[in-house]
XYZ file of C-alpha atoms in Angstrom:
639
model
C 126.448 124.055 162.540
C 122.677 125.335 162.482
C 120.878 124.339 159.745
C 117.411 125.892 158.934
C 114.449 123.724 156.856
C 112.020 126.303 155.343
C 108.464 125.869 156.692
C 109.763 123.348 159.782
C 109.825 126.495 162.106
C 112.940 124.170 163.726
C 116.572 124.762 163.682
C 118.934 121.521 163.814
C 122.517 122.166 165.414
C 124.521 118.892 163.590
C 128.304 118.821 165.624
C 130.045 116.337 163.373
C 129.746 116.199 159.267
C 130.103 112.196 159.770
C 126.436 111.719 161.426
C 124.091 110.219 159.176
C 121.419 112.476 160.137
C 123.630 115.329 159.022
C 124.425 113.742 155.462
C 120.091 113.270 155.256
C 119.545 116.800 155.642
C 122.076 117.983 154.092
C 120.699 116.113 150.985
C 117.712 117.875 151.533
C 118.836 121.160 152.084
C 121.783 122.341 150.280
C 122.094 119.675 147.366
C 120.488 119.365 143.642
C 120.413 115.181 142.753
C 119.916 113.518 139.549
C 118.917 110.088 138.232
C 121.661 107.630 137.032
C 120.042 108.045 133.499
C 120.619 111.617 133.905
C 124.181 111.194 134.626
C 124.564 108.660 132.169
C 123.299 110.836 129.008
C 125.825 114.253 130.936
C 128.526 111.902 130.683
C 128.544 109.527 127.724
C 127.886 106.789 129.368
C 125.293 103.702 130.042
C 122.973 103.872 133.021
C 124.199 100.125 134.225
C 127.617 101.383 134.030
C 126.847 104.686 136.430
C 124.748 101.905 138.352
C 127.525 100.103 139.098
C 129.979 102.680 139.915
C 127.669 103.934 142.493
C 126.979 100.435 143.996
C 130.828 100.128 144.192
C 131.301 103.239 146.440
C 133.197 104.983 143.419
C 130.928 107.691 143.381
C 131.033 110.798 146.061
C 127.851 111.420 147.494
C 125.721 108.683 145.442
C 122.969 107.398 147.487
C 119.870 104.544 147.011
C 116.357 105.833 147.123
C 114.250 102.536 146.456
C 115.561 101.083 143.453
C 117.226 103.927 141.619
C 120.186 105.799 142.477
C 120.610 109.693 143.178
C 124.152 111.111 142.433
C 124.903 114.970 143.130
C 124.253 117.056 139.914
C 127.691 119.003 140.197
C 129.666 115.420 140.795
C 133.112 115.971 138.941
C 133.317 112.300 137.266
C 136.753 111.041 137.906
C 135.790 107.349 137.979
C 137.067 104.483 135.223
C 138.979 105.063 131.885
C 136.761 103.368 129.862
C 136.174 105.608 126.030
C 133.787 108.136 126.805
C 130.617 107.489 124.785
C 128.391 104.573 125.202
C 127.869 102.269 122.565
C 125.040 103.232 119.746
C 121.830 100.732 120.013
C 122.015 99.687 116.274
C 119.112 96.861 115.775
C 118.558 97.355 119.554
C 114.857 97.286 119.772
C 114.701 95.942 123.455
C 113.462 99.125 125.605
C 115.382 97.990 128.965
C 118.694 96.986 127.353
C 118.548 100.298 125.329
C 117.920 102.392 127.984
C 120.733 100.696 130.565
C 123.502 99.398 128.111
C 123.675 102.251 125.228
C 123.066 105.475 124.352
C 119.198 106.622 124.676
C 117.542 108.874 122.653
C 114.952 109.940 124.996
C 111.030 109.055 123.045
C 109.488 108.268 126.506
C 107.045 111.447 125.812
C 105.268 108.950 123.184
C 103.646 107.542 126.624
C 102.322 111.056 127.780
C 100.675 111.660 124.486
C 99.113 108.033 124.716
C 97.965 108.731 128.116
C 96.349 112.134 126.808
C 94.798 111.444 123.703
C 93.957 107.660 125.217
C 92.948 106.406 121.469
C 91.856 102.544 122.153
C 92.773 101.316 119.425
C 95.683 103.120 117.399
C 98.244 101.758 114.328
C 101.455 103.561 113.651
C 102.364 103.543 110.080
C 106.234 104.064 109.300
C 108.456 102.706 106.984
C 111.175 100.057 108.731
C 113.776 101.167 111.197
C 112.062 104.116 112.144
C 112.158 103.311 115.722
C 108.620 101.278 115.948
C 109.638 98.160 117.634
C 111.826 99.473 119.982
C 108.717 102.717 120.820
C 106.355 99.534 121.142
C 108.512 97.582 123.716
C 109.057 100.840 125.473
C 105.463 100.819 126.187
C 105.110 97.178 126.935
C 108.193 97.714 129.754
C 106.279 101.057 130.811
C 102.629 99.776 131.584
C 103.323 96.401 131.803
C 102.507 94.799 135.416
C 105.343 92.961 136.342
C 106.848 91.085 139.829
C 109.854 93.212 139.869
C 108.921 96.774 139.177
C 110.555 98.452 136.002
C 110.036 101.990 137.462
C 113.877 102.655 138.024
C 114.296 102.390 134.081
C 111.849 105.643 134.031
C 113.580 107.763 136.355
C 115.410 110.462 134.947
C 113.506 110.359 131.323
C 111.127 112.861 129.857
C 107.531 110.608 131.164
C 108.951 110.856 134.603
C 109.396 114.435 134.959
C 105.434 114.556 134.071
C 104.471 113.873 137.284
C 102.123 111.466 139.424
C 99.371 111.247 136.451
C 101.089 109.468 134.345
C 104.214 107.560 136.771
C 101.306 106.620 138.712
C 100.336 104.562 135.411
C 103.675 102.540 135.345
C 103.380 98.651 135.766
C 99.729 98.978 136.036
C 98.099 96.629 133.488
C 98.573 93.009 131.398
C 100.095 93.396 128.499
C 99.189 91.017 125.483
C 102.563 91.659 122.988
C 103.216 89.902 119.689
C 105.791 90.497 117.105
C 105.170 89.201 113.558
C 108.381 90.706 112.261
C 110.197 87.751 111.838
C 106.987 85.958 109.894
C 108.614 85.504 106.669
C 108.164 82.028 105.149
C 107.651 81.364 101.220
C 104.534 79.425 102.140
C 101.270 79.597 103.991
C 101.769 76.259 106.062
C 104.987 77.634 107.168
C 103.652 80.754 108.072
C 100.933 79.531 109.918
C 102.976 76.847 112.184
C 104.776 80.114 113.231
C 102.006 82.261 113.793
C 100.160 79.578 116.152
C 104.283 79.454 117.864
C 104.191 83.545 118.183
C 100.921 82.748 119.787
C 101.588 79.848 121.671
C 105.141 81.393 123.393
C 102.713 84.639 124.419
C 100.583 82.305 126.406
C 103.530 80.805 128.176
C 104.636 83.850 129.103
C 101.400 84.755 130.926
C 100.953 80.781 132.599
C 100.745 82.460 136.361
C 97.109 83.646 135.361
C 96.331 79.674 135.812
C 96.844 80.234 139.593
C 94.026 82.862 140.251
C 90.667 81.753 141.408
C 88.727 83.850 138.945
C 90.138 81.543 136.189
C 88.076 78.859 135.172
C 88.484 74.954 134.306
C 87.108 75.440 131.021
C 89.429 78.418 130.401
C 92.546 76.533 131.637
C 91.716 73.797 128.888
C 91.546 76.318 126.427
C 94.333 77.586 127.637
C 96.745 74.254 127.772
C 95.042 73.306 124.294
C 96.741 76.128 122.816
C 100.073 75.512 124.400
C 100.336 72.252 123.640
C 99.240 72.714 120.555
C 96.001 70.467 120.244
C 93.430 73.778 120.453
C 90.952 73.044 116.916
C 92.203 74.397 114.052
C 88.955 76.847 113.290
C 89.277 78.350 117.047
C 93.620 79.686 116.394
C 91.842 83.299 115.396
C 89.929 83.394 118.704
C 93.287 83.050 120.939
C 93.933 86.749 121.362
C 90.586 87.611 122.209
C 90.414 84.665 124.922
C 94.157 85.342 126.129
C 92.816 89.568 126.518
C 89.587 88.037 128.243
C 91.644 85.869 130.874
C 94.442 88.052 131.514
C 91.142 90.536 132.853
C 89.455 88.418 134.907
C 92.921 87.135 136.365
C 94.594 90.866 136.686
C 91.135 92.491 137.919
C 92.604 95.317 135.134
C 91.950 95.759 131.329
C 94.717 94.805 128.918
C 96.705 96.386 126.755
C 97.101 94.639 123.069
C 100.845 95.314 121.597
C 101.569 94.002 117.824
C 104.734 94.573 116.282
C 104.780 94.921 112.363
C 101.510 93.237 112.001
C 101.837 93.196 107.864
C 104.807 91.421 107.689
C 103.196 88.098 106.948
C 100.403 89.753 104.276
C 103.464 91.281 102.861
C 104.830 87.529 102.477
C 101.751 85.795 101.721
C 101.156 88.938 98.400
C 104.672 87.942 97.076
C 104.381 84.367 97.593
C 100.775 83.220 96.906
C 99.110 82.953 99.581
C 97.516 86.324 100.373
C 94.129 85.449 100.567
C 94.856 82.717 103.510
C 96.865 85.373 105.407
C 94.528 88.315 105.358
C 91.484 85.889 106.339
C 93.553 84.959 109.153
C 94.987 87.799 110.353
C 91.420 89.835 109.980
C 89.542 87.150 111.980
C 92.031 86.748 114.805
C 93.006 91.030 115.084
C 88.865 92.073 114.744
C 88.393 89.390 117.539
C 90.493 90.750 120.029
C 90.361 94.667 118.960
C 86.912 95.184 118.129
C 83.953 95.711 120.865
C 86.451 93.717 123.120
C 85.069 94.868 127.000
C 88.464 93.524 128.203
C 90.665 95.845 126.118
C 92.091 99.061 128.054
C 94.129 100.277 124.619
C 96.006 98.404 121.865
C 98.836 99.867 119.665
C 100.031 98.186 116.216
C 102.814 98.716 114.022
C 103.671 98.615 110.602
C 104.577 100.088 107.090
C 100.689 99.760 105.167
C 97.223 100.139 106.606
C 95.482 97.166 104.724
C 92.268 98.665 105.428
C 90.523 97.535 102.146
C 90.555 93.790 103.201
C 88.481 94.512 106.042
C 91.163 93.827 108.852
C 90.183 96.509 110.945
C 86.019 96.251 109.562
C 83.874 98.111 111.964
C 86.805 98.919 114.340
C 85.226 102.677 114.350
C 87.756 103.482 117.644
C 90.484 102.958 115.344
C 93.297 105.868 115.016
C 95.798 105.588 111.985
C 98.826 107.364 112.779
C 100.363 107.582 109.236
C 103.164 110.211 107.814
C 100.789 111.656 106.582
C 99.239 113.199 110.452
C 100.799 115.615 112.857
C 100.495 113.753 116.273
C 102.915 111.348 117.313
C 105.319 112.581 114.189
C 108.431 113.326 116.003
C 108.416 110.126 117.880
C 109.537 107.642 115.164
C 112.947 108.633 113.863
C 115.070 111.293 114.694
C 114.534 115.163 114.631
C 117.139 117.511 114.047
C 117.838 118.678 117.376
C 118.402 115.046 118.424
C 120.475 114.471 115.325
C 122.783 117.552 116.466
C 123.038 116.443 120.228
C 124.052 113.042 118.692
C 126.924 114.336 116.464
C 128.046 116.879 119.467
C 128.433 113.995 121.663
C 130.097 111.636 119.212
C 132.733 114.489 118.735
C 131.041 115.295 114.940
C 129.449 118.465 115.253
C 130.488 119.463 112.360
C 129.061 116.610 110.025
C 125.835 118.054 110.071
C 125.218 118.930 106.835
C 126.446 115.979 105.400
C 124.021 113.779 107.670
C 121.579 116.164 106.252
C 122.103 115.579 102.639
C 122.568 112.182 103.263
C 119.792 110.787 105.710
C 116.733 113.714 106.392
C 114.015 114.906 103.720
C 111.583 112.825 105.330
C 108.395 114.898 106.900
C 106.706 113.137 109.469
C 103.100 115.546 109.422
C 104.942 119.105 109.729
C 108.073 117.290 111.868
C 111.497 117.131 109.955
C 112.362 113.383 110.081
C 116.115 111.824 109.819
C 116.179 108.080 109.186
C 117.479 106.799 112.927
C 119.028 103.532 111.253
C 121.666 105.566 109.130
C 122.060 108.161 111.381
C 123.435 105.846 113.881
C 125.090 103.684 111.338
C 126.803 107.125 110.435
C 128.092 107.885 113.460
C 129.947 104.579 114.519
C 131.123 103.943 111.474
C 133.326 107.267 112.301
C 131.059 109.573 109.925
C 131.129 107.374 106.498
C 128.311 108.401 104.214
C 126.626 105.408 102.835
C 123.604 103.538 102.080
C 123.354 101.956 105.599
C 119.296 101.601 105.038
C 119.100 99.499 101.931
C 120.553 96.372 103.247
C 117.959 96.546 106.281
C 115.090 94.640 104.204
C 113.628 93.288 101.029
C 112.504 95.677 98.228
C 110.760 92.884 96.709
C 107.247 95.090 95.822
C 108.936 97.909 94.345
C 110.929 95.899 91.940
C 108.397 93.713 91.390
C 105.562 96.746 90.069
C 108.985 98.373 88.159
C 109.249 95.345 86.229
C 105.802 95.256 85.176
C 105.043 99.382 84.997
C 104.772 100.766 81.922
C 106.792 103.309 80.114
C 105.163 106.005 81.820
C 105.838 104.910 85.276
C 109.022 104.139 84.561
C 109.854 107.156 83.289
C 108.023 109.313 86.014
C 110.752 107.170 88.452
C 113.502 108.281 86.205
C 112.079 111.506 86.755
C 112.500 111.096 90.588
C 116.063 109.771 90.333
C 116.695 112.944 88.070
C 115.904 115.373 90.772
C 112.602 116.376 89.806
C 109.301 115.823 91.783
C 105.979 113.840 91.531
C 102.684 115.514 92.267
C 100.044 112.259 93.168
C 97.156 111.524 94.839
C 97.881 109.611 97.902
C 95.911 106.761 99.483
C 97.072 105.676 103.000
C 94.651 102.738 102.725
C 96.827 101.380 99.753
C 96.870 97.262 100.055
C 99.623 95.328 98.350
C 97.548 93.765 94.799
C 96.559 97.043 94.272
C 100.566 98.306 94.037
C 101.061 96.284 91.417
C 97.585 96.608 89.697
C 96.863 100.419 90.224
C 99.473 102.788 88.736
C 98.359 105.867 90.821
C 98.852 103.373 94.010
C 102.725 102.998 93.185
C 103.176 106.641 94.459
C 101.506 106.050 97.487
C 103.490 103.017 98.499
C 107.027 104.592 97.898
C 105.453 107.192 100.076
C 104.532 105.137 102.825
C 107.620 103.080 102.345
C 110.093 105.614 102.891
C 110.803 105.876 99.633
C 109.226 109.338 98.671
C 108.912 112.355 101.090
C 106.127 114.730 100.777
C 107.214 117.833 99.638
C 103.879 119.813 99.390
C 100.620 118.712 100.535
C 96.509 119.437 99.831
C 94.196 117.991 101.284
C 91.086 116.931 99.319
C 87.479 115.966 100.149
C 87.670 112.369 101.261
C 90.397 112.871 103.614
C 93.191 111.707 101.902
C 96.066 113.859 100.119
C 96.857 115.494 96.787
C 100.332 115.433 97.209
C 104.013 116.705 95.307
C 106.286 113.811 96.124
C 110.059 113.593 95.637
C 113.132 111.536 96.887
C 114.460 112.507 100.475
C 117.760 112.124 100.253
C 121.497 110.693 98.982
C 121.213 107.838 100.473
C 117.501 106.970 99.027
C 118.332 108.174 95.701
C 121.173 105.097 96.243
C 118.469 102.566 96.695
C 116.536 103.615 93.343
C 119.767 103.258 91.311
C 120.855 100.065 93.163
C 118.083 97.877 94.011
C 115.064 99.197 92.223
C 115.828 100.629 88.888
C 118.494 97.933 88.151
C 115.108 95.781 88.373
C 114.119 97.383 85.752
C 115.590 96.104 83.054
C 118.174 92.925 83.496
C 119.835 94.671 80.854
C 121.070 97.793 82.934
C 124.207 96.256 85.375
C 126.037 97.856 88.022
C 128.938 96.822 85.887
C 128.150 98.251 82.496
C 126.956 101.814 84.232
C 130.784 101.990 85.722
C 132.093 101.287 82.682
C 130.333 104.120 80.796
C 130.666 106.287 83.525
C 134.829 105.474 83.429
C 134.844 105.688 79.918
C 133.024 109.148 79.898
C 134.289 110.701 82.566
C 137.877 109.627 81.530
C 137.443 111.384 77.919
C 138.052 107.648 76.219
C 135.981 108.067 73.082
C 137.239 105.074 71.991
C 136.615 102.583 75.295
C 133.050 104.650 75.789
C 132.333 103.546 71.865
C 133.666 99.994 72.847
C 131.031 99.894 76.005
C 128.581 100.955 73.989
C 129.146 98.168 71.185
C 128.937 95.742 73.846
C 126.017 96.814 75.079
C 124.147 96.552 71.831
C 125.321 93.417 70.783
C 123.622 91.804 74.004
C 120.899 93.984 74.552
C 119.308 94.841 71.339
C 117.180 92.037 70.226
C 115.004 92.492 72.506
C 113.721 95.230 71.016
C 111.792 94.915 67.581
C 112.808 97.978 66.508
C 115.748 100.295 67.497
C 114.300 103.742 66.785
C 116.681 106.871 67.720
C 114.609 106.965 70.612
C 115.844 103.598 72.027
C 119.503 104.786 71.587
C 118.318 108.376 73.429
C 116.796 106.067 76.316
C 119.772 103.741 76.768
C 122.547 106.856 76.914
C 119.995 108.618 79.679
C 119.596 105.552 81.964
C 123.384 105.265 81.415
C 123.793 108.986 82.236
C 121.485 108.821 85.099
C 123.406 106.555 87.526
C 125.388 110.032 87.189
C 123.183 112.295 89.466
C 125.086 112.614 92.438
C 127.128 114.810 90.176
C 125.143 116.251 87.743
C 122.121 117.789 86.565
C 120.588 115.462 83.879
C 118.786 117.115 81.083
C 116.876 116.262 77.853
C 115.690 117.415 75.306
C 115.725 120.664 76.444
C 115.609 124.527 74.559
C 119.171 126.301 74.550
C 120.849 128.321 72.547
C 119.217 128.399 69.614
C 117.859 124.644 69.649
C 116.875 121.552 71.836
C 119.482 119.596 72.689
C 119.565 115.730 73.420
C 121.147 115.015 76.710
C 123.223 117.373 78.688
C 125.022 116.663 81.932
C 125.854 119.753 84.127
C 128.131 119.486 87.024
C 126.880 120.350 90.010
C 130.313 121.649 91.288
C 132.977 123.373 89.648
C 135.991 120.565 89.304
C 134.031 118.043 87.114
C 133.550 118.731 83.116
C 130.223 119.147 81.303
C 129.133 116.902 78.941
C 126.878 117.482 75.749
C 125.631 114.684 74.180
C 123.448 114.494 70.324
C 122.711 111.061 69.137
C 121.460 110.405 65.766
C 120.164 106.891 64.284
C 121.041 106.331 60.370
C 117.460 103.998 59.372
C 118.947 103.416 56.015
C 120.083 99.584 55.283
C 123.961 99.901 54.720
C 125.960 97.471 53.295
C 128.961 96.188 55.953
C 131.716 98.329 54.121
C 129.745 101.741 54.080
C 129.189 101.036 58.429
C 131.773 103.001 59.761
C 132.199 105.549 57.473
C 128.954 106.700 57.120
C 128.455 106.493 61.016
C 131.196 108.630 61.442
C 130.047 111.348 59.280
C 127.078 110.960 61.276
C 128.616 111.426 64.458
C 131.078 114.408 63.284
C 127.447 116.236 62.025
C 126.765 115.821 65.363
C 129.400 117.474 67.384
C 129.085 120.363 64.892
C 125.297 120.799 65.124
C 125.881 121.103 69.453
C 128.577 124.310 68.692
C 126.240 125.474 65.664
C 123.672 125.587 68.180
C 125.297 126.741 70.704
C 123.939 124.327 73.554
C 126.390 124.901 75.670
C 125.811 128.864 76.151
C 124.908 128.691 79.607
C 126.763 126.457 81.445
C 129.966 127.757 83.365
C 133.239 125.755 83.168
C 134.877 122.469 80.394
C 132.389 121.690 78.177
C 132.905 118.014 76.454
C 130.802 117.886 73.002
C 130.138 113.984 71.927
C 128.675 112.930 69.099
C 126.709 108.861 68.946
C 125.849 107.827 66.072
C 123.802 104.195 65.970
C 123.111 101.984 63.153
C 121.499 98.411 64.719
C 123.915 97.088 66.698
C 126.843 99.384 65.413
C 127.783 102.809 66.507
C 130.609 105.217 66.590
C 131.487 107.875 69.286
C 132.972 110.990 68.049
C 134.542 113.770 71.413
C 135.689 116.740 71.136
């Protein structure tokens, strides 16, 4: 058969289908080829497993061009029996195994924008689990110079398709990577054995540089002094400007500097006592190797807060702080929505969307809709069960730490938040960690940059920073306040006695929701001076509040034809409302006039909510409860 290549000006007649030449051209001519990745992510599958088939002969038409595999794009996938989707990289943040063993979400684009904008030195800010490590070792494995080439790992993703500017930058350069995320000791000499051993295992990793010429003797002591561990103790901060400087001279090519979560340890060293140490460290050994460093080609770092008011980054003026706050680079870390739905439509749960919504977005990454990537894939392979998959991923430590010491005012602007309503503050993404618990207006900014608050609406104001209206994202964070912050609170607000109430409330048991109540009081009470009708108001609203997933908590609001203490309204139809008036008798009772007259009190109660009317606008049941507190006694009156 005559087959005709465009521009050749030749004509090839092929008599058998079984010559080699004929199966080259016809590659060339009549058929469309994709990567193994490529088939991988049509399929379901992992790109090792595709690998494999093809290297077994299992797949029609599959051939090897260099190290990466071509199989024809219409191939009708017959082969294994295996379940269809590849497994979901939960706490995967290797870029090679996620990209060959488990489903990818494609972020290799962060590499063209780093090529583009080229910032030489630049620190992404995002709370944990947002995808940093795993971004960071994606660009280790992508301009890394390595023996055996990693470019087969690119083929098929979104950097590759950018063409020869950018592949042409693969396995080009040293890379200098550490990762302090697993710094977390309760003491400074712990902390710094381990940072000298994060050190120490980087220069191991780079010991071929001893072989080169352009090495020196007096750099290969320096060198071995730091791997065996004899280097003096004053020249530890200098290692990662010497490492940068050798790797150069060996490589004949500037480095790249990689450091994962580089605040862990000053996060460690501000709850345990022994921040200053940590920051001098850390500042002398980062500004060494980042700052006016001729040897550097660009360094990335990660982490949750800037620390820029201890002077880490002093006089690094090339430095680019990529917080939540700015546009580029915001739909790299986490997942966007349109990644979210091709997720759920390849799991088979297209149509949990808006549950994943309610549960897991609300965060807004510069002007990018953000899901949290942890929970989403949590989510889905736990077969679509809503939860708080985040919380358990790391130490809230800070926050409970400046709730337990805020005043009333914070804590009630927080209760605010949990409530539903929103926060407008001034935010600082130079916030350091004394000044969180020092520095009201610094809490705000914290939860923000912790993924704690979401930016809602934004202005911003003359020194750069943000005026900005701040509320909780989602479900699922709304969990975390209620379960591992505000329970910090206050040791006397259990898990346990909020389940009570809630049973005995939402179960109409006046009697076991009076009982709860008396408990309560008993233990609780003296530590109060005083118990003012306000204290009794403030313990049936934190009780109420742990409520908010299905109602609207109010208080002390106009309607009808008065202001009303606390009233619950359902969100849906099915559940009842609930009015509640408290009143506080301050006279001194003997123990036989207790009940009676707190009875009376309650009954006035329940008649002053329908002589009021507070329940005029709300739609459905209606459940009027009168509380009536004397000291440490009450009674609980429902109609």
């Amino acid at each position: 058969m005559p087959i005709f290549i465009a521009g050749s000006g030749k004509c090839f007649h092929l008599e058998t289908s079984h010559s080699p030449f004929y199966n080259v051209l016809k590659r060339s001519v009549t058929m469309t080829y994709i990567t193994s990745l490529e088939m991988a992510n049509k399929i379901g599958k992992t790109k090792r497993w595709v690998n494999d088939c093809c290297a077994k002969g299992l797949v029609q038409g599959a051939y090897k061009e260099g190290n990466r595999w071509l199989i024809p794009a219409d191939t009708r996938w017959k082969v294994g029996s295996e379940n269809r989707y590849a497994p979901l990289p939960i706490g995967v943040s290797n870029f090679e195994l996620a990209i060959s063993d488990y489903y990818y979400v494609d972020k290799t684009a962060l590499i063209k924008d780093v090529i583009d904008y080229r910032p030489q030195v630049a620190l992404f800010l995002r709370p944990r689990r947002f995808g940093k490590s795993l971004n960071l070792d994606m660009l280790k494995t992508f301009f890394e110079k390595n023996a055996d080439s990693k470019a087969d790992l690119f083929s098929g993703t979104n950097i590759w398709r950018q063409g020869s500017k950018y592949t042409n930058e693969q396995g080009k350069y040293p890379v200098i990577y550490f990762t302090f995320k697993d710094i977390k000791f309760s003491n400074w000499d712990e902390t710094l054995i381990n940072l000298k051993n994060t050190i120490q295992l980087e220069y191991r990793r780079h010991s071929n540089i001893l072989e080169s010429p352009n090495i020196q003797q007096i750099d290969k002591d320096f060198f071995s002094s730091v791997v065996d561990g004899t280097l003096n103790s004053a020249l530890w901060v200098t290692t990662l400007s010497r490492l940068s400087e050798m790797l150069h001279l060996a490589e004949e090519e500037s480095v790249f500097i990689l450091i994962d979560e580089y605040d862990t340890p000053i996060q460690q060293g501000h709850t345990n006592g022994f921040y200053d140490e940590v920051v001098a460290f850390m500042r002398n050994l980062l500004s060494g190797g980042l700052k006016d460093n001729p040897h550097l080609h660009m360094a990335f770092l990660t982490g949750i807060l800037r620390v820029a008011k201890e002077s880490i980054f002093s006089g690094l003026n090339n430095l680019y702080v990529s917080s939540v706050l700015e546009k580029r680079y915001s739909e790299f870390f986490g997942f966007t929505e349109s990644e979210v739905k091709k997720i759920l439509n390849d799991y088979g749960c297209g149509n949990k969307l808006t549950e994943i919504k309610n549960w897991f977005d609300g965060y807004k990454f510069g002007d990018t809709e953000i899901y949290n990537p942890w929970s989403v894939l949590n989510y889905v392979d736990a077969e679509c069960i809503p939860k708080a998959y985040w919380q358990s991923t790391g130490s809230n430590d800070v926050i409970g730490e400046l709730l337990s010491k805020g005043d009333t005012k914070l804590l009630d602007e927080v209760r605010g938040l949990l409530l539903g309503g929103s926060k407008k503050a001034y935010v600082d993404t130079a916030v350091i960690y004394p000044e969180v618990i020092k520095n009201p207006s610094s809490v705000f900014s914290f939860l923000l940059m912790g993924g704690y608050l979401t930016i809602e609406q934004s202005e911003t104001m003359f020194d750069g920073n943000m005026m900005c209206e701040l509320k909780i994202p989602n479900k699922e964070i709304q969990l975390v306040y209620e379960k591992e912050i505000l329970s910090r609170q206050d040791s006397m607000m259990t898990q346990d006695r909020a389940i009570a109430f809630q049973t005995a409330l939402m179960t109409g048991d006046a009697i076991e929701l009076q009982n709860v109540l008396q408990s309560f009081l008993k233990e609780t009470i003296s530590y109060y001076d005083a118990a003012a009708e306000g204290f009794y108001h403030g313990l049936i609203l934190g009780l109420s509040a742990t409520l908010y997933r299905y109602y609207e908590i109010q208080s002390n609001r106009e309607a009808g034809n008065g202001r009303f203490d606390i009233r619950l309204k359902a969100r849906d139809t099915i559940n009842p409302n609930f009015i509640i008036e408290v009143k506080s008798v301050k006279d001194e009772l003997p123990e036989t006039k207790i009940k009676d007259k707190l009875t009376a009190c309650a009954e006035q109660a329940v008649l002053q909510i329908d002589a009021k009317d507070y329940a005029m606008d709300l739609q459905g049941e209606v459940r009027k409860i009168g509380v009536a507190f004397w000291k440490k006694n009450c009674v609980v009156i429902s109609k």
